[in-house]
């Protein structure tokens, strides 16, 4: 692992005034192909970057890899060079765009207000359209994007996966280390496989769940794709907390994946298709808000206006939809809890809350989940070192870039455990899987729960069991 850069040494090195291309000959000297005409990164957004370097210390890929071109500043320089015909859009440059986790920490940090999120979001579809990938890369990406966003395709695999776990075959495969050695990406995918439980096979929710007591709001609820199969207890807890606080819940059967996984990796058409499906699902339901309990999903749902900006039939519908989207922590904090809260432990319980990147950086939600947790009697919160640093999950990044992701996962778990807390609370399924993996790898036993699961226990007056 590279030593963390010292911001005082790097934050005043202007990339455009350096011999950047000469120092990186693998980027190519003569241009062949640049960005195509379909929504390339906008030069006016590129030009807002003054290359001050404040982003370097907060960029997880730069902190691990330690190379300028694997930082936001370096990637923006590459975008500018490709746009000006000084570098090619080819595998040598693409590797630096691929190394970006999309955590958006640089957006939070940047003193110049550079919209790096829009720049990388515009660059990734360009890569997918114009740069051929290796056979191995195409296979793993095809598996991910044709399976994970579709619960009906994934559900039949739960039976053999449960047998794989129950039979002891999983322990044997992991003990040999052969999968990680010969097929590291497939090994990374297997390493975050959660324990398959009967909850994954439960029937779907009813279309409408009535509010308890006086109805305050009528809300829609997104179930997610991976969330509804591997984290169904979180969805059940979300429904109970919402109804206990006066919400009538609408759950359309036609809803699907939010589109986060393909959207974050430049699979533009697939993300647009999934966005339209969800907009259509909630059209005419007359809900006040659309509630989501997964950080990455919530960020993408709030981006539907951007994802469908070029669709004349859905542009306005998308904007109206995003206005209603609320993260569950954001929503409950704003409307305030009306249900009585009870202690979930007999003695004081120290909890460390883990900030998911697409909550803290993407949606600017950080204080709300902490405020909700503090309302539970006997709960105290502890703060970890580098709380805003990505855990390495980043959608499917930990499957596509396992080495960098593992370094970040190890750091994240060490920082969480070092708080001395007895429980970790995380509001994103990808983060939860990544953290559990590295807790296991480090031989640490520490329970992890979604904040809403803890609120649910408190409302019901049940004690926490681990």
Tab-separated table of C-alpha atoms in Angstrom:
chain	number	residue	atom	x	y	z
A	1	UNK	CA	0.000	0.000	0.000
A	2	UNK	CA	1.276	3.437	-0.874
A	3	UNK	CA	1.831	6.043	1.802
A	4	UNK	CA	-0.947	8.604	1.954
A	5	UNK	CA	0.091	11.724	0.014
A	6	UNK	CA	0.775	14.884	1.943
A	7	UNK	CA	-1.648	17.556	0.662
A	8	UNK	CA	0.863	20.309	1.443
A	9	UNK	CA	3.271	18.705	-1.021
A	10	UNK	CA	0.793	18.106	-3.854
A	11	UNK	CA	-2.015	20.598	-3.765
A	12	UNK	CA	-0.236	23.277	-5.783
A	13	UNK	CA	1.165	21.231	-8.684
A	14	UNK	CA	-0.784	22.267	-11.798
A	15	UNK	CA	-1.098	19.188	-13.997
A	16	UNK	CA	-1.407	21.167	-17.219
A	17	UNK	CA	1.942	22.869	-16.538
A	18	UNK	CA	3.728	19.539	-15.999
A	19	UNK	CA	5.308	17.135	-18.458
A	20	UNK	CA	2.406	14.793	-17.816
A	21	UNK	CA	2.243	13.065	-21.184
A	22	UNK	CA	6.016	12.829	-21.494
A	23	UNK	CA	6.174	11.244	-18.045
A	24	UNK	CA	3.521	8.712	-19.073
A	25	UNK	CA	4.548	7.438	-22.524
A	26	UNK	CA	2.119	4.512	-22.272
A	27	UNK	CA	-0.674	6.997	-22.995
A	28	UNK	CA	0.473	7.336	-26.593
A	29	UNK	CA	1.981	10.212	-28.562
A	30	UNK	CA	-0.251	10.486	-31.620
A	31	UNK	CA	-4.029	10.572	-31.328
A	32	UNK	CA	-6.211	8.093	-33.185
A	33	UNK	CA	-9.642	8.166	-31.650
A	34	UNK	CA	-11.077	10.648	-29.191
A	35	UNK	CA	-14.517	11.053	-27.692
A	36	UNK	CA	-17.460	10.592	-30.017
A	37	UNK	CA	-20.134	13.249	-30.463
A	38	UNK	CA	-22.671	11.635	-28.120
A	39	UNK	CA	-22.482	13.543	-24.823
A	40	UNK	CA	-18.703	13.682	-24.317
A	41	UNK	CA	-17.311	15.250	-21.116
A	42	UNK	CA	-18.049	18.948	-21.457
A	43	UNK	CA	-14.976	21.148	-21.956
A	44	UNK	CA	-16.504	23.872	-19.782
A	45	UNK	CA	-16.714	21.412	-16.888
A	46	UNK	CA	-13.181	20.181	-17.533
A	47	UNK	CA	-11.922	23.767	-17.471
A	48	UNK	CA	-13.319	24.414	-13.987
A	49	UNK	CA	-10.561	22.180	-12.581
A	50	UNK	CA	-7.581	24.343	-11.588
A	51	UNK	CA	-5.536	21.252	-10.682
A	52	UNK	CA	-4.933	22.417	-7.111
A	53	UNK	CA	-4.627	18.855	-5.800
A	54	UNK	CA	-7.004	19.052	-2.839
A	55	UNK	CA	-8.757	15.968	-4.210
A	56	UNK	CA	-5.676	13.758	-3.969
A	57	UNK	CA	-5.729	13.018	-0.249
A	58	UNK	CA	-9.426	12.088	-0.306
A	59	UNK	CA	-9.319	9.961	-3.474
A	60	UNK	CA	-9.274	6.283	-2.484
A	61	UNK	CA	-7.760	5.020	-5.745
A	62	UNK	CA	-4.928	7.567	-5.566
A	63	UNK	CA	-4.239	6.699	-1.949
A	64	UNK	CA	-3.858	3.013	-2.832
A	65	UNK	CA	-2.269	3.185	-6.304
A	66	UNK	CA	-0.306	6.388	-5.749
A	67	UNK	CA	-0.236	7.520	-9.384
A	68	UNK	CA	-1.289	10.932	-10.619
A	69	UNK	CA	-3.402	9.563	-13.466
A	70	UNK	CA	-5.404	7.478	-10.975
A	71	UNK	CA	-6.595	10.626	-9.226
A	72	UNK	CA	-9.493	12.940	-10.144
A	73	UNK	CA	-7.020	15.617	-11.220
A	74	UNK	CA	-5.164	13.171	-13.435
A	75	UNK	CA	-8.324	11.784	-14.986
A	76	UNK	CA	-9.594	15.269	-15.773
A	77	UNK	CA	-6.249	15.987	-17.416
A	78	UNK	CA	-6.693	12.834	-19.505
A	79	UNK	CA	-10.204	13.892	-20.497
A	80	UNK	CA	-8.848	17.251	-21.608
A	81	UNK	CA	-5.976	15.636	-23.499
A	82	UNK	CA	-8.334	13.231	-25.301
A	83	UNK	CA	-10.711	16.075	-26.135
A	84	UNK	CA	-7.835	18.123	-27.579
A	85	UNK	CA	-6.375	15.216	-29.553
A	86	UNK	CA	-3.269	14.965	-27.368
A	87	UNK	CA	-4.053	11.460	-26.091
A	88	UNK	CA	-6.107	8.516	-27.273
A	89	UNK	CA	-9.215	6.905	-25.866
A	90	UNK	CA	-7.672	3.443	-25.735
A	91	UNK	CA	-6.939	0.706	-23.168
A	92	UNK	CA	-3.932	2.619	-21.811
A	93	UNK	CA	-6.083	5.591	-20.833
A	94	UNK	CA	-9.202	3.589	-20.032
A	95	UNK	CA	-7.427	1.772	-17.202
A	96	UNK	CA	-7.242	5.064	-15.319
A	97	UNK	CA	-10.939	5.761	-15.760
A	98	UNK	CA	-11.702	2.188	-14.690
A	99	UNK	CA	-9.665	2.646	-11.505
A	100	UNK	CA	-12.107	5.341	-10.321
A	101	UNK	CA	-14.524	4.054	-7.687
A	102	UNK	CA	-17.052	6.799	-8.385
A	103	UNK	CA	-17.226	7.501	-4.649
A	104	UNK	CA	-17.516	11.275	-5.295
A	105	UNK	CA	-15.302	12.214	-2.327
A	106	UNK	CA	-13.494	14.598	-4.665
A	107	UNK	CA	-16.770	16.409	-5.368
A	108	UNK	CA	-17.193	17.039	-1.646
A	109	UNK	CA	-13.570	18.134	-1.244
A	110	UNK	CA	-13.083	20.328	-4.311
A	111	UNK	CA	-12.868	24.046	-3.402
A	112	UNK	CA	-13.575	25.014	-7.031
A	113	UNK	CA	-16.843	23.102	-7.279
A	114	UNK	CA	-15.662	20.831	-10.093
A	115	UNK	CA	-18.496	18.508	-11.135
A	116	UNK	CA	-16.343	15.423	-11.445
A	117	UNK	CA	-19.416	13.225	-11.041
A	118	UNK	CA	-20.781	14.531	-14.339
A	119	UNK	CA	-17.405	14.237	-16.031
A	120	UNK	CA	-16.817	10.590	-15.115
A	121	UNK	CA	-20.477	9.771	-15.824
A	122	UNK	CA	-20.039	11.165	-19.358
A	123	UNK	CA	-16.700	9.422	-19.885
A	124	UNK	CA	-17.741	5.883	-18.994
A	125	UNK	CA	-20.355	5.453	-21.764
A	126	UNK	CA	-17.717	6.753	-24.177
A	127	UNK	CA	-15.404	3.976	-23.026
A	128	UNK	CA	-18.062	1.284	-23.382
A	129	UNK	CA	-18.972	2.416	-26.908
A	130	UNK	CA	-15.512	3.017	-28.293
A	131	UNK	CA	-12.914	0.829	-26.581
A	132	UNK	CA	-12.957	-2.969	-27.041
A	133	UNK	CA	-12.436	-4.877	-23.801
A	134	UNK	CA	-10.618	-8.154	-23.313
A	135	UNK	CA	-12.543	-11.411	-23.484
A	136	UNK	CA	-12.261	-11.895	-19.725
A	137	UNK	CA	-13.468	-8.376	-19.042
A	138	UNK	CA	-16.420	-8.810	-21.390
A	139	UNK	CA	-17.406	-12.117	-19.786
A	140	UNK	CA	-17.383	-10.876	-16.180
A	141	UNK	CA	-19.217	-7.666	-17.115
A	142	UNK	CA	-21.800	-9.598	-19.116
A	143	UNK	CA	-22.385	-11.882	-16.124
A	144	UNK	CA	-22.802	-8.940	-13.754
A	145	UNK	CA	-25.067	-6.787	-15.912
A	146	UNK	CA	-27.250	-9.629	-17.160
A	147	UNK	CA	-27.754	-11.143	-13.718
A	148	UNK	CA	-27.544	-8.795	-10.743
A	149	UNK	CA	-30.082	-6.137	-11.853
A	150	UNK	CA	-32.752	-8.798	-12.453
A	151	UNK	CA	-34.066	-10.535	-9.304
A	152	UNK	CA	-36.123	-13.019	-11.334
A	153	UNK	CA	-32.945	-14.232	-13.026
A	154	UNK	CA	-30.943	-14.291	-9.809
A	155	UNK	CA	-33.564	-15.994	-7.634
A	156	UNK	CA	-33.288	-19.492	-9.205
A	157	UNK	CA	-29.557	-19.464	-8.434
A	158	UNK	CA	-30.229	-19.124	-4.713
A	159	UNK	CA	-31.014	-22.829	-4.379
A	160	UNK	CA	-27.666	-24.125	-5.698
A	161	UNK	CA	-25.875	-21.327	-3.822
A	162	UNK	CA	-27.515	-22.399	-0.558
A	163	UNK	CA	-26.499	-26.001	-1.267
A	164	UNK	CA	-22.961	-24.766	-2.010
A	165	UNK	CA	-22.837	-23.135	1.422
A	166	UNK	CA	-24.610	-25.822	3.430
A	167	UNK	CA	-22.602	-28.713	1.935
A	168	UNK	CA	-19.275	-27.312	3.085
A	169	UNK	CA	-18.091	-26.858	-0.496
A	170	UNK	CA	-17.757	-23.123	0.051
A	171	UNK	CA	-15.335	-23.662	2.946
A	172	UNK	CA	-13.295	-26.058	0.820
A	173	UNK	CA	-13.128	-23.671	-2.142
A	174	UNK	CA	-12.068	-20.774	0.061
A	175	UNK	CA	-9.487	-22.811	1.963
A	176	UNK	CA	-7.663	-23.794	-1.236
A	177	UNK	CA	-7.402	-20.219	-2.529
A	178	UNK	CA	-7.393	-21.574	-6.077
A	179	UNK	CA	-10.341	-19.491	-7.243
A	180	UNK	CA	-8.652	-16.249	-6.196
A	181	UNK	CA	-5.402	-17.385	-7.791
A	182	UNK	CA	-6.726	-18.470	-11.182
A	183	UNK	CA	-9.933	-16.443	-11.532
A	184	UNK	CA	-9.479	-13.442	-9.206
A	185	UNK	CA	-12.602	-11.580	-10.321
A	186	UNK	CA	-14.795	-14.644	-9.905
A	187	UNK	CA	-13.087	-15.226	-6.582
A	188	UNK	CA	-13.879	-11.651	-5.557
A	189	UNK	CA	-17.523	-12.230	-6.484
A	190	UNK	CA	-17.635	-15.443	-4.425
A	191	UNK	CA	-15.915	-13.798	-1.462
A	192	UNK	CA	-18.767	-11.339	-0.884
A	193	UNK	CA	-21.520	-13.931	-1.282
A	194	UNK	CA	-23.776	-13.447	1.766
A	195	UNK	CA	-25.233	-16.315	3.746
A	196	UNK	CA	-28.331	-17.521	1.909
A	197	UNK	CA	-31.227	-17.708	4.379
A	198	UNK	CA	-34.935	-18.584	4.066
A	199	UNK	CA	-35.666	-14.829	4.023
A	200	UNK	CA	-34.496	-14.777	0.401
A	201	UNK	CA	-37.360	-17.072	-0.595
A	202	UNK	CA	-40.158	-15.169	1.126
A	203	UNK	CA	-43.091	-14.042	-1.056
A	204	UNK	CA	-43.256	-10.470	-2.269
A	205	UNK	CA	-44.845	-7.685	-0.268
A	206	UNK	CA	-48.507	-6.811	-0.820
A	207	UNK	CA	-49.281	-3.965	-3.189
A	208	UNK	CA	-50.439	-1.720	-0.342
A	209	UNK	CA	-49.542	-1.810	3.357
A	210	UNK	CA	-51.823	0.377	5.513
A	211	UNK	CA	-50.473	2.895	8.014
A	212	UNK	CA	-50.717	2.200	11.705
A	213	UNK	CA	-52.913	4.791	13.370
A	214	UNK	CA	-53.464	8.120	11.637
A	215	UNK	CA	-52.132	8.215	8.081
A	216	UNK	CA	-49.602	10.999	7.622
A	217	UNK	CA	-48.182	10.142	4.205
A	218	UNK	CA	-48.687	7.825	1.255
A	219	UNK	CA	-45.263	6.629	0.137
A	220	UNK	CA	-43.877	4.317	-2.498
A	221	UNK	CA	-41.165	1.840	-1.563
A	222	UNK	CA	-38.378	0.500	-3.788
A	223	UNK	CA	-37.366	-3.066	-2.951
A	224	UNK	CA	-34.130	-3.119	-4.941
A	225	UNK	CA	-32.615	-6.104	-6.756
A	226	UNK	CA	-29.811	-7.529	-4.611
A	227	UNK	CA	-31.476	-5.891	-1.617
A	228	UNK	CA	-34.731	-7.835	-1.862
A	229	UNK	CA	-32.958	-11.189	-2.212
A	230	UNK	CA	-30.031	-10.929	0.184
A	231	UNK	CA	-31.262	-8.195	2.547
A	232	UNK	CA	-34.986	-8.848	2.731
A	233	UNK	CA	-35.031	-8.302	6.541
A	234	UNK	CA	-33.967	-4.702	5.877
A	235	UNK	CA	-36.938	-4.220	3.542
A	236	UNK	CA	-39.273	-5.787	6.107
A	237	UNK	CA	-37.899	-3.511	8.842
A	238	UNK	CA	-38.287	-0.492	6.530
A	239	UNK	CA	-41.949	-1.300	5.925
A	240	UNK	CA	-42.631	-1.737	9.649
A	241	UNK	CA	-40.881	1.523	10.581
A	242	UNK	CA	-42.738	3.474	7.905
A	243	UNK	CA	-46.173	2.125	8.839
A	244	UNK	CA	-45.472	2.615	12.546
A	245	UNK	CA	-44.834	6.279	11.787
A	246	UNK	CA	-48.078	6.861	9.907
A	247	UNK	CA	-47.141	5.938	6.345
A	248	UNK	CA	-49.307	4.005	3.938
A	249	UNK	CA	-46.953	2.107	1.614
A	250	UNK	CA	-47.434	1.411	-2.088
A	251	UNK	CA	-45.220	-1.335	-3.593
A	252	UNK	CA	-45.844	-1.800	-7.330
A	253	UNK	CA	-45.112	-5.303	-8.584
A	254	UNK	CA	-43.759	-3.950	-11.873
A	255	UNK	CA	-40.856	-2.075	-10.268
A	256	UNK	CA	-37.311	-3.243	-10.965
A	257	UNK	CA	-33.653	-2.492	-10.331
A	258	UNK	CA	-32.868	1.193	-9.865
A	259	UNK	CA	-30.173	0.981	-12.544
A	260	UNK	CA	-27.233	1.894	-10.300
A	261	UNK	CA	-24.958	-0.957	-11.364
A	262	UNK	CA	-25.136	-0.304	-15.129
A	263	UNK	CA	-25.291	3.489	-14.681
A	264	UNK	CA	-22.051	3.561	-12.676
A	265	UNK	CA	-20.244	1.484	-15.307
A	266	UNK	CA	-21.319	3.297	-18.444
A	267	UNK	CA	-24.028	0.841	-19.522
A	268	UNK	CA	-26.170	3.743	-20.651
A	269	UNK	CA	-28.992	2.004	-22.526
A	270	UNK	CA	-29.598	-0.524	-19.766
A	271	UNK	CA	-29.683	2.180	-17.083
A	272	UNK	CA	-32.193	4.176	-19.133
A	273	UNK	CA	-34.419	1.147	-19.640
A	274	UNK	CA	-34.496	0.397	-15.908
A	275	UNK	CA	-35.181	4.046	-15.089
A	276	UNK	CA	-38.188	4.109	-17.425
A	277	UNK	CA	-39.503	0.904	-15.870
A	278	UNK	CA	-39.513	2.404	-12.378
A	279	UNK	CA	-41.012	5.691	-13.493
A	280	UNK	CA	-43.830	3.788	-15.190
A	281	UNK	CA	-44.310	1.583	-12.117
A	282	UNK	CA	-45.027	4.512	-9.825
A	283	UNK	CA	-46.941	6.624	-12.327
A	284	UNK	CA	-50.517	7.109	-11.166
A	285	UNK	CA	-49.892	5.768	-7.642
A	286	UNK	CA	-50.402	9.239	-6.132
A	287	UNK	CA	-47.558	8.816	-3.635
A	288	UNK	CA	-46.116	11.755	-1.736
A	289	UNK	CA	-42.619	10.300	-1.728
A	290	UNK	CA	-40.690	7.321	-3.079
A	291	UNK	CA	-38.586	5.782	-0.320
A	292	UNK	CA	-35.354	3.816	-0.769
A	293	UNK	CA	-33.196	2.233	1.940
A	294	UNK	CA	-29.991	1.595	-0.068
A	295	UNK	CA	-27.506	4.435	-0.535
A	296	UNK	CA	-26.336	3.601	-4.056
A	297	UNK	CA	-29.886	3.051	-5.278
A	298	UNK	CA	-31.061	6.343	-3.812
A	299	UNK	CA	-28.319	8.306	-5.534
A	300	UNK	CA	-29.173	6.777	-8.915
A	301	UNK	CA	-32.917	7.333	-8.463
A	302	UNK	CA	-32.174	10.995	-7.830
A	303	UNK	CA	-30.179	11.058	-11.094
A	304	UNK	CA	-33.043	9.890	-13.330
A	305	UNK	CA	-33.461	13.415	-14.644
A	306	UNK	CA	-29.877	13.318	-15.888
A	307	UNK	CA	-30.033	9.703	-17.108
A	308	UNK	CA	-33.106	10.469	-19.246
A	309	UNK	CA	-32.279	14.054	-20.178
A	310	UNK	CA	-32.218	13.215	-23.892
A	311	UNK	CA	-35.506	11.277	-23.856
A	312	UNK	CA	-38.326	13.678	-24.862
A	313	UNK	CA	-40.997	11.242	-23.646
A	314	UNK	CA	-39.506	10.737	-20.180
A	315	UNK	CA	-37.441	13.837	-19.428
A	316	UNK	CA	-40.179	15.667	-17.518
A	317	UNK	CA	-41.479	12.467	-15.924
A	318	UNK	CA	-37.959	11.716	-14.699
A	319	UNK	CA	-37.570	15.159	-13.131
A	320	UNK	CA	-40.923	14.818	-11.379
A	321	UNK	CA	-39.991	11.346	-10.129
A	322	UNK	CA	-36.654	12.443	-8.693
A	323	UNK	CA	-38.360	15.226	-6.759
A	324	UNK	CA	-40.197	12.559	-4.773
A	325	UNK	CA	-37.244	10.274	-4.045
A	326	UNK	CA	-36.086	10.236	-0.427
A	327	UNK	CA	-33.580	8.070	1.381
A	328	UNK	CA	-35.276	6.430	4.359
A	329	UNK	CA	-32.965	8.187	6.849
A	330	UNK	CA	-33.484	11.517	5.110
A	331	UNK	CA	-37.259	11.064	5.106
A	332	UNK	CA	-37.674	9.977	8.739
A	333	UNK	CA	-35.392	12.711	9.997
A	334	UNK	CA	-37.420	15.339	8.116
A	335	UNK	CA	-40.918	14.163	9.090
A	336	UNK	CA	-39.809	13.141	12.610
A	337	UNK	CA	-40.626	9.898	14.363
A	338	UNK	CA	-44.005	9.568	16.022
A	339	UNK	CA	-43.614	5.976	17.248
A	340	UNK	CA	-42.247	5.483	20.761
A	341	UNK	CA	-38.710	4.131	20.989
A	342	UNK	CA	-37.525	1.549	23.535
A	343	UNK	CA	-34.037	0.352	24.508
A	344	UNK	CA	-32.710	-2.491	22.354
A	345	UNK	CA	-30.124	-3.460	24.985
A	346	UNK	CA	-30.228	-3.465	28.772
A	347	UNK	CA	-26.938	-1.597	28.988
A	348	UNK	CA	-25.271	1.106	26.945
A	349	UNK	CA	-24.453	0.020	23.386
A	350	UNK	CA	-21.645	1.693	21.443
A	351	UNK	CA	-22.307	1.817	17.684
A	352	UNK	CA	-20.100	3.029	14.855
A	353	UNK	CA	-22.036	4.302	11.841
A	354	UNK	CA	-20.376	3.711	8.466
A	355	UNK	CA	-20.907	6.444	5.887
A	356	UNK	CA	-21.777	5.016	2.480
A	357	UNK	CA	-20.202	7.151	-0.253
A	358	UNK	CA	-23.417	7.625	-2.208
A	359	UNK	CA	-25.090	8.928	0.939
A	360	UNK	CA	-22.416	11.240	2.320
A	361	UNK	CA	-20.968	12.445	-1.010
A	362	UNK	CA	-23.695	11.674	-3.544
A	363	UNK	CA	-26.753	12.726	-1.527
A	364	UNK	CA	-25.102	14.833	1.209
A	365	UNK	CA	-26.756	12.692	3.885
A	366	UNK	CA	-24.624	12.108	6.970
A	367	UNK	CA	-26.154	13.653	10.069
A	368	UNK	CA	-29.655	12.207	9.567
A	369	UNK	CA	-28.902	8.518	10.246
A	370	UNK	CA	-26.802	9.507	13.229
A	371	UNK	CA	-29.644	11.636	14.596
A	372	UNK	CA	-32.062	8.727	14.255
A	373	UNK	CA	-29.729	6.285	15.980
A	374	UNK	CA	-29.128	8.679	18.876
A	375	UNK	CA	-32.862	8.710	19.586
A	376	UNK	CA	-32.739	5.030	20.573
A	377	UNK	CA	-32.279	4.795	24.360
A	378	UNK	CA	-28.919	3.449	25.578
A	379	UNK	CA	-27.220	4.085	22.220
A	380	UNK	CA	-23.944	5.992	21.921
A	381	UNK	CA	-22.158	6.681	18.631
A	382	UNK	CA	-18.444	6.536	17.978
A	383	UNK	CA	-16.746	8.047	14.955
A	384	UNK	CA	-14.089	6.207	12.926
A	385	UNK	CA	-10.915	7.574	11.406
A	386	UNK	CA	-11.355	8.460	7.719
A	387	UNK	CA	-15.139	8.117	8.005
A	388	UNK	CA	-15.674	9.522	4.491
A	389	UNK	CA	-13.185	7.185	2.780
A	390	UNK	CA	-14.727	4.544	0.484
A	391	UNK	CA	-14.819	0.943	1.748
A	392	UNK	CA	-13.966	-0.359	-1.729
A	393	UNK	CA	-17.365	-1.793	-2.623
A	394	UNK	CA	-18.489	0.987	-4.994
A	395	UNK	CA	-21.226	-0.950	-6.763
A	396	UNK	CA	-19.376	-3.725	-8.592
A	397	UNK	CA	-15.893	-2.205	-8.233
A	398	UNK	CA	-14.832	-4.848	-5.703
A	399	UNK	CA	-15.531	-7.497	-8.360
A	400	UNK	CA	-13.868	-5.645	-11.242
A	401	UNK	CA	-10.892	-4.169	-9.355
A	402	UNK	CA	-10.449	-6.591	-6.420
A	403	UNK	CA	-6.893	-5.647	-5.437
A	404	UNK	CA	-7.607	-1.955	-4.851
A	405	UNK	CA	-10.956	-2.815	-3.255
A	406	UNK	CA	-9.342	-5.253	-0.820
A	407	UNK	CA	-6.830	-2.649	0.314
A	408	UNK	CA	-9.636	-0.178	0.993
A	409	UNK	CA	-11.814	-2.812	2.683
A	410	UNK	CA	-9.007	-3.712	5.038
A	411	UNK	CA	-8.468	-0.054	5.957
A	412	UNK	CA	-12.194	0.520	6.483
A	413	UNK	CA	-12.630	-2.460	8.811
A	414	UNK	CA	-9.565	-1.550	10.843
A	415	UNK	CA	-10.871	1.981	11.317
A	416	UNK	CA	-14.349	0.772	12.307
A	417	UNK	CA	-13.069	-1.827	14.761
A	418	UNK	CA	-10.566	0.576	16.301
A	419	UNK	CA	-13.426	2.739	17.580
A	420	UNK	CA	-14.114	0.077	20.198
A	421	UNK	CA	-17.788	-0.029	19.208
A	422	UNK	CA	-19.749	-3.245	19.652
A	423	UNK	CA	-21.793	-2.963	16.451
A	424	UNK	CA	-21.451	-1.474	12.964
A	425	UNK	CA	-24.405	0.221	11.302
A	426	UNK	CA	-24.354	0.521	7.509
A	427	UNK	CA	-27.057	1.834	5.170
A	428	UNK	CA	-25.922	0.231	1.908
A	429	UNK	CA	-25.938	-3.453	0.908
A	430	UNK	CA	-22.688	-3.282	-1.061
A	431	UNK	CA	-20.856	-1.689	1.855
A	432	UNK	CA	-22.301	-4.297	4.216
A	433	UNK	CA	-21.050	-7.175	2.058
A	434	UNK	CA	-17.612	-5.606	1.703
A	435	UNK	CA	-17.265	-4.929	5.425
A	436	UNK	CA	-18.450	-8.410	6.403
A	437	UNK	CA	-15.918	-9.936	4.012
A	438	UNK	CA	-13.020	-8.089	5.587
A	439	UNK	CA	-14.230	-8.673	9.123
A	440	UNK	CA	-14.090	-12.388	8.323
A	441	UNK	CA	-10.684	-12.128	6.654
A	442	UNK	CA	-9.318	-10.399	9.748
A	443	UNK	CA	-10.920	-12.941	12.046
A	444	UNK	CA	-13.082	-10.360	13.782
A	445	UNK	CA	-16.599	-10.980	15.035
A	446	UNK	CA	-18.682	-7.824	14.990
A	447	UNK	CA	-22.391	-7.601	14.111
A	448	UNK	CA	-23.564	-5.275	11.348
A	449	UNK	CA	-27.081	-3.880	11.012
A	450	UNK	CA	-28.862	-1.318	8.865
A	451	UNK	CA	-29.914	1.746	10.944
A	452	UNK	CA	-33.548	0.996	10.109
A	453	UNK	CA	-33.227	-2.524	11.538
A	454	UNK	CA	-32.185	-0.984	14.849
A	455	UNK	CA	-35.048	1.521	14.741
A	456	UNK	CA	-37.442	-1.320	13.993
A	457	UNK	CA	-36.292	-3.264	17.054
A	458	UNK	CA	-36.640	-0.136	19.178
A	459	UNK	CA	-40.182	0.582	17.969
A	460	UNK	CA	-41.259	-3.008	18.573
A	461	UNK	CA	-39.605	-3.089	21.993
A	462	UNK	CA	-37.415	-6.073	21.134
A	463	UNK	CA	-33.869	-6.635	22.314
A	464	UNK	CA	-30.925	-6.909	19.950
A	465	UNK	CA	-29.605	-10.419	19.383
A	466	UNK	CA	-26.270	-11.022	17.687
